[in-house]
C-alpha positions as MATLAB code, in Angstrom:
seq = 'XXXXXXXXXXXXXXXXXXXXXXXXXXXXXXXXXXXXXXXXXXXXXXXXXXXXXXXXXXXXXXXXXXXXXXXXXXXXXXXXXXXXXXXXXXXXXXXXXXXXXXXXXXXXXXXXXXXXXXXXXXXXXXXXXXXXXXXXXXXXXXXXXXXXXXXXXXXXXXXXXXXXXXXXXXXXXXXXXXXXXXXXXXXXXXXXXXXXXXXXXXXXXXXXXXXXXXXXXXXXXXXXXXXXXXXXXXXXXXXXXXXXXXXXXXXXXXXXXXXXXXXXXXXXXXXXXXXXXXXXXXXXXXXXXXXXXXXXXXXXXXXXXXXXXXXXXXXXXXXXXXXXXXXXXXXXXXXXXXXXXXXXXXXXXXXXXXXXXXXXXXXXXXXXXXXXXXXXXXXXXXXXXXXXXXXXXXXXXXXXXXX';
ca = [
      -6.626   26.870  -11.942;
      -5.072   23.621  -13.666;
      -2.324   22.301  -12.629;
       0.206   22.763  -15.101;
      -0.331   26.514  -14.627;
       1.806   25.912  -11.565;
       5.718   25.745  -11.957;
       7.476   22.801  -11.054;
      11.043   22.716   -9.473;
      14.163   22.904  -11.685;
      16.231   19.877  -13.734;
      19.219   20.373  -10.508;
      16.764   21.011   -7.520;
      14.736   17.572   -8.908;
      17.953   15.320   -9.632;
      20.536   16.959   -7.723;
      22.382   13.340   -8.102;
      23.128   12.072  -11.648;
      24.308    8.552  -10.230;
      20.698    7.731   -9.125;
      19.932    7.425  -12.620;
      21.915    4.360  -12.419;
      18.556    1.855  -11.653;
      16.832    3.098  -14.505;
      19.738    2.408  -16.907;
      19.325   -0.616  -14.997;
      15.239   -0.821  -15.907;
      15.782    0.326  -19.631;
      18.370   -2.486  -19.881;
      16.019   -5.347  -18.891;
      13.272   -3.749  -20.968;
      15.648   -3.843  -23.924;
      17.075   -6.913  -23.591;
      13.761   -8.912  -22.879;
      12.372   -6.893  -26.222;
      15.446   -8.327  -28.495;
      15.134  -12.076  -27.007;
      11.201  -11.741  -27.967;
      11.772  -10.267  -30.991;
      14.994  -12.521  -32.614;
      14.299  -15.747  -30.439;
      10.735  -15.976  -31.141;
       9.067  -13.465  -33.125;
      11.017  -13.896  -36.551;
      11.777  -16.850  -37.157;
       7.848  -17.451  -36.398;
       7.255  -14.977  -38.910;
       9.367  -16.549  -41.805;
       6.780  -20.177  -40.867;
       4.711  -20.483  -43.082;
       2.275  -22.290  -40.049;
       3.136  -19.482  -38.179;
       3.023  -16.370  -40.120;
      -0.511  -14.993  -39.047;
      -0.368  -15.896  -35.475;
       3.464  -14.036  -35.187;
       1.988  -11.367  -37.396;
      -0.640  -10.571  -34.681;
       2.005  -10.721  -31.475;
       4.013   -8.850  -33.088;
       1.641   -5.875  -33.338;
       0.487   -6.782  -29.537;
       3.672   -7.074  -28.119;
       5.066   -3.336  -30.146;
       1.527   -1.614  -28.923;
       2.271   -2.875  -25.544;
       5.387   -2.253  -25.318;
       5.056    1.704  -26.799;
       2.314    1.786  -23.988;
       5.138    0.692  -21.274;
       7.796    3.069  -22.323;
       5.352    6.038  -22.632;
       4.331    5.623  -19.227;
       7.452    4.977  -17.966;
       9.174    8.598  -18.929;
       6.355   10.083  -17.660;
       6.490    7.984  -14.420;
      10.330    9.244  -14.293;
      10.000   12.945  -15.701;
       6.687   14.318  -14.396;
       6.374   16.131  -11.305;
       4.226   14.401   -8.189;
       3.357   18.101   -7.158;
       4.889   19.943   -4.366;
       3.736   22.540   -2.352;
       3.252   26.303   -3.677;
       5.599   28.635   -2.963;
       5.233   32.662   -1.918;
       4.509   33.665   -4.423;
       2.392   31.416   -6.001;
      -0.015   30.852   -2.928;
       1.365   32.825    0.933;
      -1.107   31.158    2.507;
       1.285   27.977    2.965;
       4.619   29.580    4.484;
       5.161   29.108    7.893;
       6.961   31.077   10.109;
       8.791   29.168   13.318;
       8.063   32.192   15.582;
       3.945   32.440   14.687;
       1.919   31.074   17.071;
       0.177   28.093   15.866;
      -2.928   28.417   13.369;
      -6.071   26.623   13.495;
      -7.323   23.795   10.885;
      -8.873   25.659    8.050;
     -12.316   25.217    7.132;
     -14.396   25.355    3.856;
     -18.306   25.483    5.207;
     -19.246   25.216    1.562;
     -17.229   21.788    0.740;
     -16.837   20.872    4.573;
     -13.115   20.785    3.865;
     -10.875   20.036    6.537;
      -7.101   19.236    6.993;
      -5.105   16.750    8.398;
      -3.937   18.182   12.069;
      -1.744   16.572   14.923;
      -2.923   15.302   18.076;
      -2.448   18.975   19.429;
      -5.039   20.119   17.073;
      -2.353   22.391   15.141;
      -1.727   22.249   11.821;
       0.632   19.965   10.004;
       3.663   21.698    9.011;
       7.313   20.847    7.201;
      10.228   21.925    9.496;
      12.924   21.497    6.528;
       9.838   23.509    3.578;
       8.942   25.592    6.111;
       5.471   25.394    5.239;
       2.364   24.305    6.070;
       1.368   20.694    4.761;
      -2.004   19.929    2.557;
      -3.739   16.769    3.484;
      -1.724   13.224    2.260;
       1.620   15.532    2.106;
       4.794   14.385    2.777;
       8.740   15.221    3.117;
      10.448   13.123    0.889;
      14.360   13.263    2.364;
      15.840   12.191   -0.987;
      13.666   14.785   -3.486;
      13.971   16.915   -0.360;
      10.950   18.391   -0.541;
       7.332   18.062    0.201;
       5.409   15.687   -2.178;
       1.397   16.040   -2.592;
      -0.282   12.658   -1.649;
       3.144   11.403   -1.651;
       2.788    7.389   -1.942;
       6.237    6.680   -2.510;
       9.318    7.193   -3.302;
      10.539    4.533   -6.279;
      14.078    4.317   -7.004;
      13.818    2.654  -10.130;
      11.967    6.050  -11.556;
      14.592    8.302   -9.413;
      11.229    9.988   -8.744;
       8.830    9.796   -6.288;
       4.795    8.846   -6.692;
       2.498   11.435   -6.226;
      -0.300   13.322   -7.370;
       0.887   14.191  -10.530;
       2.008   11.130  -11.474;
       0.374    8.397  -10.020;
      -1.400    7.549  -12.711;
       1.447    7.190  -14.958;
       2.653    4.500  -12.253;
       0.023    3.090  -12.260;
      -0.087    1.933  -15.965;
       3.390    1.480  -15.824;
       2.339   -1.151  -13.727;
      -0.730   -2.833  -15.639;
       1.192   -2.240  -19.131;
       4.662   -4.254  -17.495;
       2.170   -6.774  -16.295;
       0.588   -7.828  -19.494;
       3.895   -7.350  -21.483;
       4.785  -10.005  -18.756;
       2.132  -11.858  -19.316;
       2.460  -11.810  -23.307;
       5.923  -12.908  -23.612;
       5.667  -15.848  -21.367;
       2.432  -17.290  -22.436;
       3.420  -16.898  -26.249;
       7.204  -17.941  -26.266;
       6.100  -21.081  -24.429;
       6.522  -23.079  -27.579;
       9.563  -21.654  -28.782;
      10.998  -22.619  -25.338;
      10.320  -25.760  -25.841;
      11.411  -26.117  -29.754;
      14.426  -24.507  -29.052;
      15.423  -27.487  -26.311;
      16.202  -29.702  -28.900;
      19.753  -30.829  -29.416;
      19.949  -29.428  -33.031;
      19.362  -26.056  -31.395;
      22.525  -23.721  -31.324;
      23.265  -23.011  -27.279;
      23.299  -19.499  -27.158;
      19.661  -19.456  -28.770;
      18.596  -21.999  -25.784;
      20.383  -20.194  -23.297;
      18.038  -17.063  -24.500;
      15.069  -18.491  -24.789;
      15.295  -20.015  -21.283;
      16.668  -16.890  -19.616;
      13.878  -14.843  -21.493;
      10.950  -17.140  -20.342;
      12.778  -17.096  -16.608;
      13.230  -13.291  -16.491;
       9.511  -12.615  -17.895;
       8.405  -15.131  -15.474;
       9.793  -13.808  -12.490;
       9.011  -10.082  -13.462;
       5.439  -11.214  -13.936;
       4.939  -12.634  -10.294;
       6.215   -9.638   -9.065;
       4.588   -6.936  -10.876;
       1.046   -8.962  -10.605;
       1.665   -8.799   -6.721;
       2.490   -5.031   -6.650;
      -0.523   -4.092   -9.159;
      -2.521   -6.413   -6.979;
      -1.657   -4.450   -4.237;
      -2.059   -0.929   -5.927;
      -5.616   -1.589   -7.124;
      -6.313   -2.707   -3.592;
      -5.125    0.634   -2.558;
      -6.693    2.613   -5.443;
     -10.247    1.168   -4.791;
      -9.791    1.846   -0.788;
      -8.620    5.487   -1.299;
      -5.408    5.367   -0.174;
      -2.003    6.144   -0.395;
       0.829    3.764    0.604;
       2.404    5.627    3.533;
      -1.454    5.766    4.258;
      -2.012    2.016    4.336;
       1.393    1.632    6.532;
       0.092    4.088    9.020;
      -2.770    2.154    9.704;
      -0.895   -1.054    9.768;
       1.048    0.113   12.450;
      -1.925    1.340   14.212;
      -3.693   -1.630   14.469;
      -6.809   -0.781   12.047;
      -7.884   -0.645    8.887;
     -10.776    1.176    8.471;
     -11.722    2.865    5.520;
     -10.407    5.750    4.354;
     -12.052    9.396    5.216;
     -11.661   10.143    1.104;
     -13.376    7.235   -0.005;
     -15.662    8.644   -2.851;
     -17.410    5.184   -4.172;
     -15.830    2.378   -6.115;
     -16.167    4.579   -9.634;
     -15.172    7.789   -7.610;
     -12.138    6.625   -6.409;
     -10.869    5.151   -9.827;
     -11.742    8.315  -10.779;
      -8.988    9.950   -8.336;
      -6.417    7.800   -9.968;
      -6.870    7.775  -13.700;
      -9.115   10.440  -13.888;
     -12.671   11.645  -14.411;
     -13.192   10.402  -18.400;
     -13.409    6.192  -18.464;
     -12.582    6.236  -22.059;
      -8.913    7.859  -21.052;
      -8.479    5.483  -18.174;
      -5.650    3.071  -19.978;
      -4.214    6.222  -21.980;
      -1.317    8.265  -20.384;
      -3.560   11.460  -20.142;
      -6.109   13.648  -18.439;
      -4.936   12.736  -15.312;
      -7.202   13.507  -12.288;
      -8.345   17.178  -11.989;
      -7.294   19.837   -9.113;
      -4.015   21.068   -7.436;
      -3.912   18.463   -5.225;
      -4.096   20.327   -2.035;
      -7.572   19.436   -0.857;
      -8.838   15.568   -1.335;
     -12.561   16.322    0.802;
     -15.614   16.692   -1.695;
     -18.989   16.484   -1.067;
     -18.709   12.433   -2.211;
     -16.228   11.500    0.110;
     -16.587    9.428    3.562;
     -15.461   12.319    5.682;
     -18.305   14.800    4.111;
     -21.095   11.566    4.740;
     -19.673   11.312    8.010;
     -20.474   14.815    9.032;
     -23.732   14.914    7.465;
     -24.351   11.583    9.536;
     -23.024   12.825   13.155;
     -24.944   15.897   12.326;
     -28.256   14.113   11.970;
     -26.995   11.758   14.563;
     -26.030   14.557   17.227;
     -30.175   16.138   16.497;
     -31.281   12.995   17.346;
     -30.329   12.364   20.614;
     -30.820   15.949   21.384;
     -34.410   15.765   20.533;
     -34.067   12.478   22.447;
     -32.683   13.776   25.392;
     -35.277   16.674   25.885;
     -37.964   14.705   25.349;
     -36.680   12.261   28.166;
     -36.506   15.583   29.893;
     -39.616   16.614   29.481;
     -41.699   13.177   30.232;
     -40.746   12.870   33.750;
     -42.482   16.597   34.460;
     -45.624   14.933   33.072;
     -46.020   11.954   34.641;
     -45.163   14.108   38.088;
     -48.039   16.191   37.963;
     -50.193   13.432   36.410;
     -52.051   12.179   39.671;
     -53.026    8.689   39.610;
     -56.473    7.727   39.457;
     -58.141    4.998   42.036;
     -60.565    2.315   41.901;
     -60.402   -0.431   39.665;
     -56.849    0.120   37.869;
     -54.469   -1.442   40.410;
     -53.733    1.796   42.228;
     -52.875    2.396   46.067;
     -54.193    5.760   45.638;
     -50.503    7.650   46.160;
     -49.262    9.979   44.258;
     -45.019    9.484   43.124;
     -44.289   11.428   45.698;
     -46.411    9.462   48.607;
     -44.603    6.667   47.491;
     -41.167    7.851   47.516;
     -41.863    9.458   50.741;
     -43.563    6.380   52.028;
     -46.699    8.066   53.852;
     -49.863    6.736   54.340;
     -50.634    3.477   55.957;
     -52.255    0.462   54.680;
     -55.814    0.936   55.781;
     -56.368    4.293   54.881;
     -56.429    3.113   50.885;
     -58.286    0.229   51.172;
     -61.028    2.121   53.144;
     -60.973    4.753   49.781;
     -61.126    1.725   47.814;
     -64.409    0.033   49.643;
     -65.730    3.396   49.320;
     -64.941    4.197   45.556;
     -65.978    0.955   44.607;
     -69.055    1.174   46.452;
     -69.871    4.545   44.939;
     -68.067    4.907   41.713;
     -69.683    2.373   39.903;
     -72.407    4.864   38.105;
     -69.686    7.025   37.552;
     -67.519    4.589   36.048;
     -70.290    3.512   33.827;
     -71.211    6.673   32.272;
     -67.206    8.128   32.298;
     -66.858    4.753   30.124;
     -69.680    5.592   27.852;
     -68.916    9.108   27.202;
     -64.500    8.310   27.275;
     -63.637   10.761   29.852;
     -63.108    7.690   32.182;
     -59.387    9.308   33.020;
     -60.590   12.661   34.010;
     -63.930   11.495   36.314;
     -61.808    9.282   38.027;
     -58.975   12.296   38.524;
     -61.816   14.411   40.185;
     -63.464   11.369   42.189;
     -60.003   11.177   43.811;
     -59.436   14.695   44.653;
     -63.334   14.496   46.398;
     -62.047   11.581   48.226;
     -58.523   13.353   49.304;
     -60.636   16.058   50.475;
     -63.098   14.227   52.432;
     -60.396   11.548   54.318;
     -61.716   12.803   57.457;
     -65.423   12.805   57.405;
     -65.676    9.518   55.581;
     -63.080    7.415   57.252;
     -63.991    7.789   60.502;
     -67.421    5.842   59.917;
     -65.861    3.091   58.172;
     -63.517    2.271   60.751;
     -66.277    3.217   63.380;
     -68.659    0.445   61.620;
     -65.883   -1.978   60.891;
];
């Protein structure tokens, strides 16, 4: 099902407070006002130069393309939904009831999907939506409701960054950045012409507050696209990245799907649509696990990982039982002639091998010779020693007679 089949909450239920609109008057001001400094300080009188006609010509279709491209994805940044939960009657499954016992994490055996869970094992669950959270969900207390893969709430959009519209954020973001960019680097030299004392004042005092506001939006908005690409290519969400701040680690994220799959969660699955504001990514956004992401890998890996050392394990088992009822041969390998258990028992005293050894390597030498010949070495010398064993009594007692 795609997402806009889904319906989103009301006008009132989304902007219950009309004086929050107040910081983006506040936004749309600044974008205004840098646009008419650019355009009257700068743009034409470049355009009525006859040195400067062509050069003007083409910033003045860069900066208008740019600048469509900001706006654009700026009411969509404000007036699309992030996504909240469904309700009853769209999908039961997520209602919670305060006197049900608590349910177990859900599991998809096909996709290996799995949802976030407390430390309790229980599932995650709203106590103001009464319902049951999806994975990278969150409460947001002034939408006051439950936003999917909730990253933020911005004030400047009165909205708050989510699934649905992350990706118009996002190239809010570059498209403010290079509009930034643009205005400083080309009204550099109208700056500077317009410093001359035959310059009226309010045209300076323009020009120099234009360059300074660009300026200073530029620094900023670099740093906080910076920071949002970092996050994009390390599958996370900001809340995310703060979580694991606070925790002490930083590892990488269970939905990391690849350094093309994750730009792919963001601005979606077609690259050629990747700077437009459209086709955003696919899904509901109520499950995040594929079969590309770290968590899948993970359990594919501590699956083969778990075989392992069980095969391990029983073999180790199994080895000791062989090398018990292995007996050891004697006679020319270094053996005393005890078994593992004679010598955990400690029976036996010291003559009693080395008269089996005078006598083995008195007599054994044939046999050694033709076991060696034939390679059944192991199993002649097994036998010799049972004969010996066998025979402690008759053939001892002559040795130590004679000796």
């Amino acid at each position: 099902m795609h997402q806009d089949d889904f319906p989103t909450p009301g006008w009132k239920e989304r902007f219950p407070e009309p004086i929050k609109f107040l910081p983006v008057i506040f936004i749309l001001g600044i974008i205004g006002g840098l646009y008419w400094i650019y355009l009257t300080c700068h743009l034409l009188p470049r355009l009525q130069e006859s040195k400067t006609t062509t050069t003007a010509a083409w910033e003045f279709a860069a900066f208008h393309a740019v600048t469509l491209m900001l706006l654009v994805c700026y009411f969509l940044s404000v007036f699309v939904h992030p996504g909240t939960i469904p309700d009853k009657e769209e999908d039961p499954s997520w209602e919670y009831d305060g006197s049900e016992d608590p349910q177990p994490i859900a599991v998809d055996t096909a996709l290996h999907i799995r949802q976030e869970q407390k430390r309790s094992g229980e599932r995650r669950k709203c106590k103001w939506c009464l319902k049951y959270k999806p994975d990278r969900t969150h409460h947001c207390r002034v939408c006051r409701m439950c936003i999917l893969k909730m990253d933020h709430h911005c004030p400047w959009i009165y909205n708050c960054v989510g699934f649905r519209n992350y990706k118009y954020f996002f190239l809010l973001l570059v498209y403010t950045n290079i509009d930034c960019v643009l205005v400083v680097s080309t009204m550099l030299p109208s700056v500077r012409a317009g410093t001359q004392p035959t310059t009226p004042f309010m045209t300076m005092f323009l020009l120099i507050f234009g360059e300074t506001l660009a300026g200073f939006l530029c620094v900023l908005v670099t740093m906080f696209l910076g920071f949002h690409i970092y996050l994009m290519l390390q599958a996370m969400t900001t809340i995310e990245f703060c979580e694991k701040s606070t925790r002490g680690g930083f590892r990488a994220s269970i939905y990391d799907r690849g350094f093309v799959g994750n730009i792919c969660a963001v601005l979606g699955d077609n690259p050629l649509l990747w700077m437009l504001p459209m086709a955003p990514p696919k899904g509901r956004g109520l499950t995040f696990v594929t079969e590309d992401t770290r968590l899948t890998q993970d359990m594919e890996a501590g699956r083969g990982l778990r075989r392992r050392a069980h095969e391990a394990k029983e073999a180790a088992h199994i080895a000791p039982k062989r090398r018990t009822d292995r007996p050891y041969s004697t006679g020319g390998t270094g053996s005393t002639g005890q078994s593992e258990e004679d010598s955990q028992s400690g029976s036996g005293s010291e003559e009693v091998p080395r008269a089996v050894a005078d006598v083995g390597s008195s007599r054994d030498r044939p046999a050694r010779a033709s076991a060696a010949e034939t390679g059944s070495y192991g199993a002649t010398a097994v036998g010799e020693e049972r004969v010996l064993r066998a025979s402690k009594g008759s053939i001892l007692a002559p040795v130590m007679t004679s000796r």
